Coordinates of C-alpha atoms in Angstrom, one line a residue:
Chain A
X1 CA 0.1 -157.2 21.1
X2 CA -1.3 -158.3 17.9
X3 CA -3.5 -155.8 16.2
X4 CA -5.7 -156.2 13.3
X5 CA -6.7 -152.5 13.3
X6 CA -5.2 -149.2 13.2
X7 CA -6.3 -145.7 12.8
X8 CA -5.3 -144.8 9.2
X9 CA -7.3 -144.0 6.3
X10 CA -9.8 -141.4 4.9
X11 CA -12.1 -139.7 7.3
X12 CA -15.8 -140.4 6.5
X13 CA -19.1 -140.7 8.3
X14 CA -20.6 -144.0 8.6
X15 CA -23.8 -142.7 7.1
X16 CA -22.1 -141.6 3.8
X17 CA -20.3 -144.8 3.4
X18 CA -23.4 -146.9 4.2
X19 CA -25.6 -144.8 1.8
X20 CA -23.0 -145.0 -1.1
X21 CA -23.1 -148.9 -1.0
X22 CA -26.7 -148.7 -0.8
X23 CA -27.1 -146.5 -3.8
X24 CA -25.7 -149.2 -5.9
X25 CA -28.4 -151.7 -4.3
X26 CA -31.1 -149.1 -5.0
X27 CA -29.9 -149.1 -8.7
X28 CA -30.6 -152.8 -9.1
X29 CA -33.7 -153.2 -7.0
X30 CA -36.8 -151.1 -7.6
X31 CA -38.3 -152.7 -4.3
X32 CA -36.0 -150.7 -2.0
X33 CA -37.5 -147.3 -0.3
X34 CA -35.2 -144.7 1.6
X35 CA -37.5 -142.8 4.0
X36 CA -36.0 -139.9 6.0
X37 CA -37.4 -137.5 8.6
X38 CA -36.0 -134.5 7.2
X39 CA -32.4 -135.6 7.8
X40 CA -29.9 -135.8 5.1
X41 CA -26.0 -136.5 4.3
X42 CA -23.8 -135.6 1.2
X43 CA -24.2 -139.3 -0.1
X44 CA -28.1 -138.9 0.5
X45 CA -28.2 -135.9 -2.2
X46 CA -27.4 -138.7 -5.1
X47 CA -30.0 -141.1 -3.7
X48 CA -32.6 -138.2 -3.7
X49 CA -31.8 -137.2 -7.3
X50 CA -31.7 -140.6 -8.8
X51 CA -34.5 -142.3 -7.2
X52 CA -37.2 -139.5 -6.9
X53 CA -40.2 -142.0 -6.3
X54 CA -38.3 -144.1 -3.6
X55 CA -36.7 -141.4 -1.7
X56 CA -39.2 -140.0 0.8
X57 CA -38.6 -137.2 3.2
X58 CA -41.7 -137.7 5.3
X59 CA -40.9 -134.5 7.2
X60 CA -40.2 -134.0 10.9
X61 CA -42.7 -136.8 11.9
X62 CA -40.9 -139.8 13.3
X63 CA -44.1 -141.6 14.2
X64 CA -45.1 -141.7 10.7
X65 CA -41.7 -142.5 9.4
X66 CA -42.1 -145.8 11.0
X67 CA -45.7 -146.4 10.1
X68 CA -45.0 -145.5 6.4
X69 CA -41.9 -147.9 6.5
X70 CA -44.3 -150.5 7.9
X71 CA -46.8 -150.1 5.2
X72 CA -44.1 -150.4 2.5
X73 CA -42.7 -153.6 4.1
X74 CA -46.0 -155.2 4.4
X75 CA -46.1 -155.2 0.7
X76 CA -42.6 -156.6 0.2
X77 CA -40.4 -153.6 0.0
X78 CA -36.9 -153.4 1.8
X79 CA -37.2 -150.1 3.6
X80 CA -34.6 -147.9 5.4
X81 CA -36.0 -145.2 7.9
X82 CA -33.4 -142.6 8.4
X83 CA -33.3 -140.0 11.3
X84 CA -31.4 -138.6 14.2
X85 CA -30.8 -141.5 16.5
X86 CA -32.6 -140.3 19.8
X87 CA -35.8 -139.2 18.0
X88 CA -36.0 -142.2 15.8
X89 CA -35.8 -144.5 18.6
X90 CA -37.5 -142.6 21.3
X91 CA -40.2 -140.5 19.6
X92 CA -41.2 -143.5 17.6
X93 CA -40.9 -146.0 20.2
X94 CA -44.4 -147.5 20.2
X95 CA -44.7 -147.4 16.5
X96 CA -41.4 -149.5 16.4
X97 CA -42.9 -151.7 19.2
X98 CA -46.4 -152.5 17.8
X99 CA -45.6 -152.3 13.9
X100 CA -42.2 -153.7 13.6
X101 CA -41.2 -155.8 16.7
X102 CA -44.5 -157.3 17.5
X103 CA -45.8 -157.6 14.0
X104 CA -42.4 -159.4 12.8
X105 CA -43.7 -162.2 15.1
X106 CA -46.1 -162.9 12.2
X107 CA -44.7 -161.5 9.0
X108 CA -41.2 -160.8 7.4
X109 CA -40.8 -156.9 7.5
X110 CA -37.4 -155.8 6.3
X111 CA -37.3 -152.3 8.0
X112 CA -33.8 -150.9 8.8
X113 CA -33.8 -148.1 11.3
X114 CA -30.8 -146.0 10.6
X115 CA -30.1 -143.8 13.6
X116 CA -27.5 -141.2 13.3
X117 CA -25.9 -139.6 16.5
X118 CA -25.2 -142.5 18.6
X119 CA -23.9 -141.7 22.0
X120 CA -22.6 -138.0 22.3
X121 CA -22.0 -137.6 18.7
X122 CA -23.9 -134.3 19.0
X123 CA -21.8 -133.3 22.1
X124 CA -22.6 -129.5 22.1
X125 CA -26.3 -129.9 21.1
X126 CA -27.0 -131.1 24.7
X127 CA -28.9 -134.0 26.3
X128 CA -32.0 -133.9 24.1
X129 CA -29.5 -134.9 21.1
X130 CA -27.4 -137.2 23.1
X131 CA -28.5 -140.9 22.6
X132 CA -27.5 -143.0 25.5
X133 CA -30.4 -145.3 26.0
X134 CA -30.7 -146.6 22.5
X135 CA -28.6 -149.9 23.2
X136 CA -31.0 -150.8 26.1
X137 CA -34.2 -150.0 24.7
X138 CA -33.7 -151.4 21.1
X139 CA -32.1 -154.6 22.4
X140 CA -35.3 -155.2 24.5
X141 CA -37.4 -155.5 21.6
X142 CA -38.3 -159.2 20.2
X143 CA -37.3 -159.7 16.5
X144 CA -34.9 -157.0 16.2
X145 CA -31.2 -157.1 15.4
X146 CA -29.1 -154.3 16.9
X147 CA -25.9 -153.4 14.9
X148 CA -23.3 -150.8 16.3
X149 CA -20.5 -150.2 14.0
X150 CA -17.2 -148.8 15.1
X151 CA -16.1 -147.3 11.8
X152 CA -17.4 -146.4 8.4
X153 CA -15.8 -149.5 6.5
X154 CA -18.0 -151.8 8.8
X155 CA -21.1 -149.7 8.3
X156 CA -20.5 -150.2 4.6
X157 CA -20.4 -153.8 5.0
X158 CA -23.6 -153.9 6.8
X159 CA -25.6 -153.1 3.6
X160 CA -25.5 -156.6 2.7
X161 CA -26.6 -157.9 5.7
X162 CA -29.6 -155.5 6.0
X163 CA -30.8 -156.7 2.6
X164 CA -30.3 -160.4 3.3
X165 CA -32.1 -160.7 6.7
X166 CA -35.8 -160.0 6.2
X167 CA -36.4 -158.4 9.9
X168 CA -36.4 -155.1 11.5
X169 CA -33.1 -154.0 12.3
X170 CA -31.6 -150.8 14.4
X171 CA -28.3 -149.5 13.2
X172 CA -26.7 -147.0 15.3
X173 CA -24.2 -144.7 13.4
X174 CA -22.0 -142.2 14.7
X175 CA -22.7 -138.7 13.8
X176 CA -19.1 -137.6 13.3
X177 CA -16.8 -138.4 10.4
X178 CA -13.6 -140.5 11.6
X179 CA -10.8 -142.5 10.1
X180 CA -11.5 -146.2 9.9
X181 CA -10.4 -148.7 12.5
X182 CA -10.2 -151.6 10.2
X183 CA -7.7 -151.8 7.4
X184 CA -9.9 -154.1 5.5
X185 CA -13.3 -155.7 6.0
X186 CA -11.8 -159.3 6.0
X187 CA -11.6 -159.1 9.8
X188 CA -15.3 -158.3 10.2
X189 CA -17.6 -161.2 10.5
X190 CA -20.9 -159.7 10.9
X191 CA -22.7 -163.0 11.9
X192 CA -20.3 -163.5 14.5
X193 CA -20.8 -160.1 15.7
X194 CA -17.7 -159.1 17.6
X195 CA -13.9 -158.9 16.6
X196 CA -11.0 -159.3 19.0
X197 CA -8.8 -156.3 17.7
X198 CA -6.1 -157.2 20.2
X199 CA -5.4 -160.4 22.1
X200 CA -4.0 -159.8 25.6
X201 CA -3.8 -161.1 29.1
X202 CA -5.5 -160.5 32.4
X203 CA -7.9 -157.6 31.2
X204 CA -10.4 -157.5 28.6
X205 CA -11.7 -154.2 27.4
X206 CA -14.9 -154.5 25.3
X207 CA -16.3 -151.5 23.6
X208 CA -18.8 -150.6 21.0
X209 CA -19.4 -148.1 18.4
X210 CA -17.5 -144.6 18.8
X211 CA -15.8 -146.0 22.1
X212 CA -13.7 -148.5 20.3
X213 CA -11.7 -145.6 19.0
X214 CA -11.0 -144.3 22.7
X215 CA -10.2 -148.0 23.8
X216 CA -7.7 -148.5 21.0
X217 CA -6.1 -145.1 21.8
X218 CA -5.9 -146.2 25.5
X219 CA -4.1 -149.5 24.5
X220 CA -1.3 -147.4 23.2
X221 CA -0.4 -146.4 26.5
X222 CA -1.0 -149.8 28.1
X223 CA 1.5 -151.9 26.3
X224 CA 3.1 -153.0 29.5
X225 CA -0.3 -154.8 30.6
X226 CA -1.2 -155.7 27.4
X227 CA -4.9 -155.9 27.8
X228 CA -7.2 -157.4 25.1
X229 CA -9.7 -155.3 23.2
X230 CA -13.0 -156.7 21.7
X231 CA -15.1 -154.6 19.3
X232 CA -18.8 -155.6 19.9
X233 CA -20.8 -154.7 16.9
X234 CA -23.7 -156.9 17.0
X235 CA -25.6 -156.2 20.1
X236 CA -28.5 -158.4 19.2
X237 CA -28.3 -161.4 18.8
X238 CA -25.3 -162.2 20.6
X239 CA -23.3 -165.2 19.8
X240 CA -22.8 -165.7 23.7
X241 CA -20.9 -169.1 23.3
X242 CA -18.4 -167.9 20.9
X243 CA -18.0 -164.6 23.0
X244 CA -17.6 -166.6 26.3
X245 CA -14.6 -168.7 24.7
X246 CA -12.7 -165.4 24.3
X247 CA -13.9 -163.9 27.7
X248 CA -12.9 -166.8 29.8
X249 CA -9.3 -166.3 29.0
X250 CA -9.2 -163.1 31.4
X251 CA -9.7 -162.3 35.0
X252 CA -11.2 -158.9 34.5
X253 CA -13.6 -157.5 31.8
X254 CA -14.3 -153.9 31.5
X255 CA -17.2 -152.7 29.3
X256 CA -16.9 -149.3 27.8
X257 CA -20.0 -147.5 26.2
X258 CA -21.6 -144.2 25.6
X259 CA -24.7 -145.3 27.4
X260 CA -26.1 -145.5 30.8
X261 CA -24.6 -148.3 32.9
X262 CA -26.5 -150.9 34.9
X263 CA -29.5 -150.5 32.8
X264 CA -29.7 -153.0 29.8
X265 CA -26.7 -151.6 27.8
X266 CA -23.6 -153.3 26.6
X267 CA -22.6 -153.9 30.3
X268 CA -25.7 -156.0 30.9
X269 CA -25.4 -158.0 27.8
X270 CA -21.9 -159.1 28.9
X271 CA -23.1 -159.7 32.4
X272 CA -25.8 -161.9 30.8
X273 CA -23.1 -164.0 29.1
X274 CA -20.9 -164.4 32.2
X275 CA -24.0 -165.3 34.2
X276 CA -25.1 -168.0 31.7
X277 CA -21.8 -169.7 32.0
X278 CA -21.8 -169.3 35.8
X279 CA -18.5 -167.4 35.5
X280 CA -16.9 -165.5 38.2
X281 CA -14.9 -163.1 36.1
X282 CA -14.9 -159.7 37.4
X283 CA -16.9 -157.0 35.5
X284 CA -16.2 -153.3 35.6
X285 CA -18.4 -150.9 33.7
X286 CA -17.6 -147.5 32.1
X287 CA -20.4 -145.3 30.9
X288 CA -22.8 -142.8 32.1
X289 CA -24.2 -143.1 35.7
X290 CA -28.0 -142.5 36.1
X291 CA -28.0 -138.9 35.1
X292 CA -28.2 -136.7 32.0
X293 CA -25.4 -134.6 30.8
X294 CA -26.2 -130.8 30.8
X295 CA -22.4 -129.7 31.0
X296 CA -21.0 -128.2 27.7
X297 CA -17.9 -129.1 25.9
X298 CA -16.6 -131.3 23.2
X299 CA -17.1 -135.1 23.3
X300 CA -13.6 -135.5 24.7
X301 CA -14.4 -133.1 27.6
X302 CA -17.7 -134.8 28.4
X303 CA -16.2 -138.2 28.2
X304 CA -13.5 -137.0 30.7
X305 CA -16.2 -135.6 33.1
X306 CA -17.9 -138.9 32.9
X307 CA -14.9 -141.1 33.5
X308 CA -14.8 -142.4 30.0
X309 CA -12.0 -140.7 28.3
X310 CA -8.6 -142.6 27.6
X311 CA -7.2 -141.4 30.9
X312 CA -10.1 -142.9 32.7
X313 CA -9.7 -146.2 30.5
X314 CA -6.2 -146.3 31.4
X315 CA -6.5 -145.9 35.2
X316 CA -9.4 -148.5 35.2
X317 CA -7.3 -151.0 33.5
X318 CA -4.2 -150.1 36.0
X319 CA -6.4 -150.4 38.8
X320 CA -7.4 -153.7 38.0
X321 CA -4.1 -155.1 37.8
X322 CA -2.7 -153.8 41.0
Chain B
X1 CA -90.0 -150.9 -11.3
X2 CA -87.2 -151.3 -13.8
X3 CA -84.9 -154.6 -13.6
X4 CA -82.1 -152.2 -12.3
X5 CA -84.6 -150.9 -9.5
X6 CA -85.4 -154.4 -8.6
X7 CA -81.6 -155.5 -8.4
X8 CA -80.8 -152.6 -6.1
X9 CA -84.0 -153.1 -3.9
X10 CA -82.8 -156.6 -3.5
X11 CA -79.3 -155.8 -2.8
X12 CA -80.0 -153.5 -0.2
X13 CA -82.6 -155.7 1.4
X14 CA -79.8 -158.3 1.5
X15 CA -77.3 -155.8 3.0
X16 CA -79.8 -154.7 5.4
X17 CA -80.5 -158.4 6.4
X18 CA -76.7 -159.0 6.8
X19 CA -76.3 -156.1 9.0
X20 CA -79.0 -157.3 11.3
X21 CA -77.5 -160.7 11.4
X22 CA -74.0 -159.1 12.1
X23 CA -75.5 -157.2 15.0
X24 CA -77.0 -160.3 16.3
X25 CA -73.7 -162.4 16.0
X26 CA -71.8 -159.7 17.6
X27 CA -73.8 -159.6 20.6
X28 CA -73.4 -163.5 20.8
X29 CA -69.6 -163.0 20.7
X30 CA -70.1 -160.7 23.4
X31 CA -71.9 -163.0 25.5
X32 CA -68.9 -165.5 25.0
X33 CA -66.4 -162.7 25.7
X34 CA -67.8 -159.9 28.1
X35 CA -64.4 -158.0 27.5
X36 CA -65.1 -157.4 24.1
X37 CA -66.0 -153.8 23.0
X38 CA -69.6 -154.2 21.9
X39 CA -70.7 -150.6 21.5
X40 CA -67.9 -149.6 19.5
X41 CA -68.4 -152.7 17.3
X42 CA -72.1 -151.7 16.6
X43 CA -71.6 -148.2 15.2
X44 CA -69.4 -149.7 12.1
X45 CA -71.7 -152.6 11.2
X46 CA -73.1 -151.1 7.9
X47 CA -69.5 -150.1 6.9
X48 CA -68.2 -153.5 7.1
X49 CA -71.5 -155.1 5.4
X50 CA -71.1 -152.5 2.5
X51 CA -67.3 -153.3 2.2
X52 CA -67.5 -157.3 2.4
X53 CA -71.1 -157.9 1.1
X54 CA -71.8 -155.2 -1.2
X55 CA -68.7 -155.8 -3.5
X56 CA -67.0 -152.7 -2.6
X57 CA -63.9 -154.8 -1.5
X58 CA -62.3 -157.3 -3.7
X59 CA -61.1 -160.3 -1.7
X60 CA -60.5 -164.0 -1.9
X61 CA -60.9 -165.7 1.6
X62 CA -59.2 -168.7 0.3
X63 CA -56.3 -166.8 -1.0
X64 CA -55.7 -164.1 1.8
X65 CA -52.4 -162.8 0.4
X66 CA -53.8 -162.3 -3.2
X67 CA -51.8 -159.4 -4.5
X68 CA -54.9 -157.9 -6.2
X69 CA -57.0 -157.9 -3.3
X70 CA -58.1 -154.5 -1.7
X71 CA -56.8 -153.8 1.6
X72 CA -58.6 -152.9 4.7
X73 CA -56.9 -151.7 7.6
X74 CA -58.9 -151.8 10.8
X75 CA -57.1 -148.9 12.9
X76 CA -60.1 -148.9 15.5
X77 CA -59.2 -152.4 16.3
X78 CA -61.0 -152.7 19.5
X79 CA -64.5 -151.9 17.6
X80 CA -64.1 -154.7 15.1
X81 CA -65.7 -157.6 16.9
X82 CA -68.5 -157.1 14.3
X83 CA -65.9 -158.4 11.6
X84 CA -65.7 -161.8 13.1
X85 CA -69.1 -163.1 11.8
X86 CA -68.3 -161.7 8.5
X87 CA -65.1 -163.3 8.2
X88 CA -66.6 -166.6 9.2
X89 CA -69.6 -166.1 6.7
X90 CA -67.4 -165.1 3.7
X91 CA -65.1 -168.0 4.3
X92 CA -61.9 -166.9 6.1
X93 CA -62.6 -169.5 8.7
X94 CA -65.5 -171.7 10.2
X95 CA -68.4 -170.2 11.8
X96 CA -67.7 -172.6 15.1
X97 CA -64.7 -170.4 15.8
X98 CA -67.2 -167.6 16.6
X99 CA -67.9 -169.4 20.0
X100 CA -64.3 -169.6 21.1
X101 CA -63.5 -165.7 21.2
X102 CA -61.0 -165.1 24.1
X103 CA -60.6 -168.6 24.9
X104 CA -57.5 -170.5 25.2
X105 CA -56.5 -171.9 21.8
X106 CA -58.7 -169.5 19.7
X107 CA -56.9 -167.0 17.3
X108 CA -60.2 -164.7 18.0
X109 CA -59.2 -162.2 20.6
X110 CA -60.9 -159.1 22.1
X111 CA -59.1 -157.1 19.7
X112 CA -58.6 -158.3 16.1
X113 CA -55.0 -159.3 15.6
X114 CA -53.3 -160.4 12.1
X115 CA -53.3 -164.1 13.5
X116 CA -56.6 -164.1 12.2
X117 CA -56.9 -164.8 8.4
X118 CA -57.9 -161.9 6.6
X119 CA -56.4 -159.1 8.8
X120 CA -54.0 -157.2 7.4
X121 CA -52.1 -155.4 10.2
X122 CA -51.5 -155.2 14.2
X123 CA -54.4 -153.2 15.6
X124 CA -55.4 -152.3 19.1
X125 CA -53.0 -149.3 19.6
X126 CA -54.6 -146.4 18.2
X127 CA -53.3 -143.9 15.6
X128 CA -51.0 -146.3 13.6
X129 CA -53.6 -147.6 11.0
X130 CA -53.6 -144.5 8.6
X131 CA -49.7 -144.1 8.4
X132 CA -49.3 -147.9 7.6
X133 CA -52.1 -147.6 5.1
X134 CA -50.2 -144.7 3.3
X135 CA -47.1 -147.0 3.3
X136 CA -49.2 -149.7 1.7
X137 CA -50.9 -147.4 -0.7
X138 CA -47.3 -146.1 -1.9
X139 CA -46.2 -149.4 -2.4
X140 CA -49.4 -150.5 -4.5
X141 CA -48.9 -147.3 -6.7
X142 CA -45.2 -148.0 -7.0
X143 CA -46.2 -151.4 -8.5
X144 CA -48.9 -150.1 -10.6
X145 CA -51.4 -152.1 -8.6
X146 CA -55.2 -151.5 -9.0
X147 CA -55.9 -152.7 -5.6
X148 CA -57.4 -150.1 -3.3
X149 CA -56.5 -149.3 0.3
X150 CA -59.3 -148.8 2.8
X151 CA -58.4 -147.6 6.5
X152 CA -61.1 -147.4 9.3
X153 CA -60.6 -144.9 12.2
X154 CA -62.7 -143.9 14.9
X155 CA -63.3 -140.1 15.6
X156 CA -61.9 -140.5 19.0
X157 CA -58.7 -141.7 17.2
X158 CA -58.4 -138.5 15.6
X159 CA -56.7 -137.2 18.9
X160 CA -53.6 -139.1 18.1
X161 CA -51.0 -136.7 16.7
X162 CA -49.5 -139.6 14.4
X163 CA -52.8 -139.5 12.6
X164 CA -52.4 -135.9 11.5
X165 CA -48.9 -136.8 10.5
X166 CA -50.3 -139.2 8.0
X167 CA -53.2 -137.0 6.8
X168 CA -50.5 -134.5 5.6
X169 CA -48.4 -137.2 4.0
X170 CA -51.4 -138.8 2.1
X171 CA -52.4 -135.3 0.8
X172 CA -48.7 -134.2 -0.3
X173 CA -48.1 -137.7 -1.9
X174 CA -51.7 -137.6 -3.7
X175 CA -52.4 -140.9 -2.5
X176 CA -55.8 -141.5 -4.5
X177 CA -55.9 -145.0 -4.0
X178 CA -56.5 -144.4 -0.3
X179 CA -59.9 -143.9 1.3
X180 CA -60.3 -143.5 5.0
X181 CA -63.4 -143.9 6.8
X182 CA -64.2 -142.2 10.1
X183 CA -66.7 -144.0 12.3
X184 CA -67.8 -140.7 13.7
X185 CA -69.8 -142.1 16.8
X186 CA -68.8 -139.0 18.8
X187 CA -67.7 -140.9 21.9
X188 CA -64.5 -142.1 23.2
X189 CA -63.8 -144.0 26.2
X190 CA -65.0 -141.6 28.9
X191 CA -67.1 -139.0 27.4
X192 CA -68.6 -137.6 24.4
X193 CA -65.7 -136.2 22.4
X194 CA -67.3 -132.5 22.4
X195 CA -66.8 -132.6 26.0
X196 CA -63.4 -134.1 26.0
X197 CA -61.5 -132.3 23.1
X198 CA -64.1 -130.8 20.6
X199 CA -63.1 -132.1 17.3
X200 CA -65.5 -129.5 15.7
X201 CA -66.3 -130.0 12.0
X202 CA -64.3 -132.9 10.9
X203 CA -65.0 -132.3 7.2
X204 CA -63.5 -129.0 7.5
X205 CA -60.5 -130.2 8.7
X206 CA -59.8 -132.5 6.2
X207 CA -60.8 -130.2 3.5
X208 CA -58.1 -127.7 4.6
X209 CA -55.7 -130.6 4.6
X210 CA -56.3 -131.3 0.9
X211 CA -58.4 -134.3 1.1
X212 CA -61.5 -135.4 -0.9
X213 CA -64.3 -135.3 1.6
X214 CA -67.8 -136.7 1.8
X215 CA -70.3 -137.5 4.5
X216 CA -73.0 -140.0 5.2
X217 CA -75.5 -141.2 7.6
X218 CA -73.4 -144.4 8.7
X219 CA -76.4 -146.3 9.4
X220 CA -78.2 -145.8 6.1
X221 CA -77.3 -148.7 4.0
X222 CA -78.0 -146.9 0.7
X223 CA -75.9 -144.1 1.5
X224 CA -73.0 -146.1 2.9
X225 CA -73.0 -148.3 0.0
X226 CA -73.4 -145.7 -2.7
X227 CA -70.6 -143.6 -1.0
X228 CA -68.1 -146.3 -0.7
X229 CA -68.6 -147.6 -4.2
X230 CA -68.2 -144.3 -5.7
X231 CA -65.3 -143.4 -3.8
X232 CA -63.5 -146.6 -4.9
X233 CA -63.8 -145.7 -8.4
X234 CA -63.9 -142.2 -8.2
X235 CA -61.0 -140.3 -10.1
X236 CA -58.8 -137.6 -9.0
X237 CA -55.6 -137.2 -7.4
X238 CA -56.3 -136.9 -3.9
X239 CA -56.9 -139.2 -0.8
X240 CA -60.6 -139.5 0.1
X241 CA -62.2 -139.5 3.6
X242 CA -65.8 -140.7 4.2
X243 CA -67.2 -139.3 7.4
X244 CA -69.8 -141.8 8.5
X245 CA -71.9 -140.2 11.2
X246 CA -72.9 -143.2 13.4
X247 CA -74.3 -144.1 16.9
X248 CA -72.2 -145.8 19.3
X249 CA -73.9 -149.0 20.4
X250 CA -76.4 -148.8 17.4
X251 CA -79.2 -151.1 17.7
X252 CA -78.7 -151.7 21.3
X253 CA -81.1 -149.5 23.6
X254 CA -79.0 -149.9 26.7
X255 CA -75.9 -148.9 24.8
X256 CA -77.1 -146.0 22.7
X257 CA -76.6 -142.4 23.9
X258 CA -74.8 -143.7 27.1
X259 CA -71.5 -141.6 27.2
X260 CA -69.7 -144.5 29.0
X261 CA -71.0 -147.2 26.7
X262 CA -67.4 -147.7 25.5
X263 CA -66.6 -149.8 28.8
X264 CA -70.1 -151.3 29.2
X265 CA -70.5 -155.0 29.1
X266 CA -74.1 -156.5 28.6
X267 CA -75.1 -159.4 30.9
X268 CA -75.8 -162.6 29.3
X269 CA -79.7 -162.5 30.1
X270 CA -79.7 -158.9 28.6
X271 CA -78.0 -160.4 25.6
X272 CA -80.8 -163.3 25.3
X273 CA -83.6 -160.6 25.7
X274 CA -82.2 -158.6 22.9
X275 CA -81.9 -161.5 20.5
X276 CA -85.5 -162.5 21.0
X277 CA -86.8 -158.7 20.2
X278 CA -88.5 -158.4 17.2
X279 CA -86.3 -155.5 16.2
X280 CA -83.3 -157.8 16.3
X281 CA -84.6 -160.7 14.5
X282 CA -83.6 -162.0 11.2
X283 CA -86.2 -163.8 9.1
X284 CA -85.8 -167.5 9.2
X285 CA -83.0 -167.7 11.8
X286 CA -83.2 -170.0 14.7
X287 CA -81.6 -168.4 17.6

């Protein structure tokens, strides 16, 4: 098994890593605004102190967050709109649809939605704070790019991408600090959108965000089977031809996501790629079934309850090669 | 009569004549496309006329992205068919386009979208315009621009919660380069607002939210013109709101005072009759 990644290094949140890099950009470019819906991070404190007229806390008002961001972007500013992921994407969905997705058909609007708390990051806060719909609903919107980093090193590299591509984007960040998966950023080709973390045989695991950590752990117990692992971090647009070139080497693909399955998420993205290439590769899906999670417990416990923990991934892979 | 008095009288006569002409042209557009919201587009005619013909707005129809232009955001997009003749007349596009509204290949829809030269934002979904206008005003202030931002909302639109998020934002950030105009025609889609959710005194609400508030008769050309001119140049550090008391369907007897006029379409014969009515006749114009 060839590995380009392993879990070693400093624990950090994606948002801190991203904002630290963005700080330098804001120091160079007066046209960059950072808007927050009363949500912070340690790294953001420095931004607030240094750029008093370009850091704006709009209050607990996600709809206005998007509208203000739109107005600034119309005038050519590069804007970051920062909030807790489910509230950012779902409270303000119609503002996002009309003012960003739809308007981008006609005008370059560089608005970067930073949603913190992807999946079950906020495990014990319950289903209002779980974000298990965002991949589906944000991929749906024309003109959006959707980025789902798996570690803070990757999140940090996305800063350049957000400045370069003058269009609306959604970045779904995990809420919890974690060690990096990637030793360096050399293996991260943002435009390509995915990284083959481990080449293998017969079975290919595809995961996004935090679930890539889970999948990587599961691989350690699957050395005898040697499955492949793909970290999928660009959920829109998808380089489907390049992706299929990798997928076609396998008999079974297993998608792993902290989202509802069969409803437009990572699994649907892969199904579309297979369908486009008229492939009969078997597709298995790990994620939440069509129900919300009220059970309490930490993320590990909730994943186990929903068939998404390491043990479940291992069982799924073993079941596929029987 | 002094020279200044004469100039003013001439200007007011000119604006009133334009308002009449805009009402006629709006009716003709409605005859082309019955889906257009004619009643909503009649209550804001004097406002649009003062903005575009009275010299309130700085604009260049041949350079629509001129950085120094004043921005008008038409948040009540459904009620802005009356802007089409003004845009055509002021050179944004050819007048022949006015006969194409709603037809295949036209850029003039039932609700104005920014595919139309001169339109700043996407309209049609209510409650967005004020927040977007706040963002534009912030950006202009940051770049030390003298350009002003105007945004037009209907009173029914004040039901949208996102509007109040923006009202608080504008006051807190002291967006003095922002002027909001409320077309207070007192009727939403299904009824008088007072029967749906009574808005009470709109002026009082804005006052306690920290805005600079004024009120006019929205069909009195002198009042509308004077207020907008004053608000544009007024000093101070607060956002400004002009509550324009209007009549939905103004000038069209079949629409005025009908609580359901929002969704009422006029028949072509009715429009023909209205256009030949002396009250709606512009001197020298051939129908």
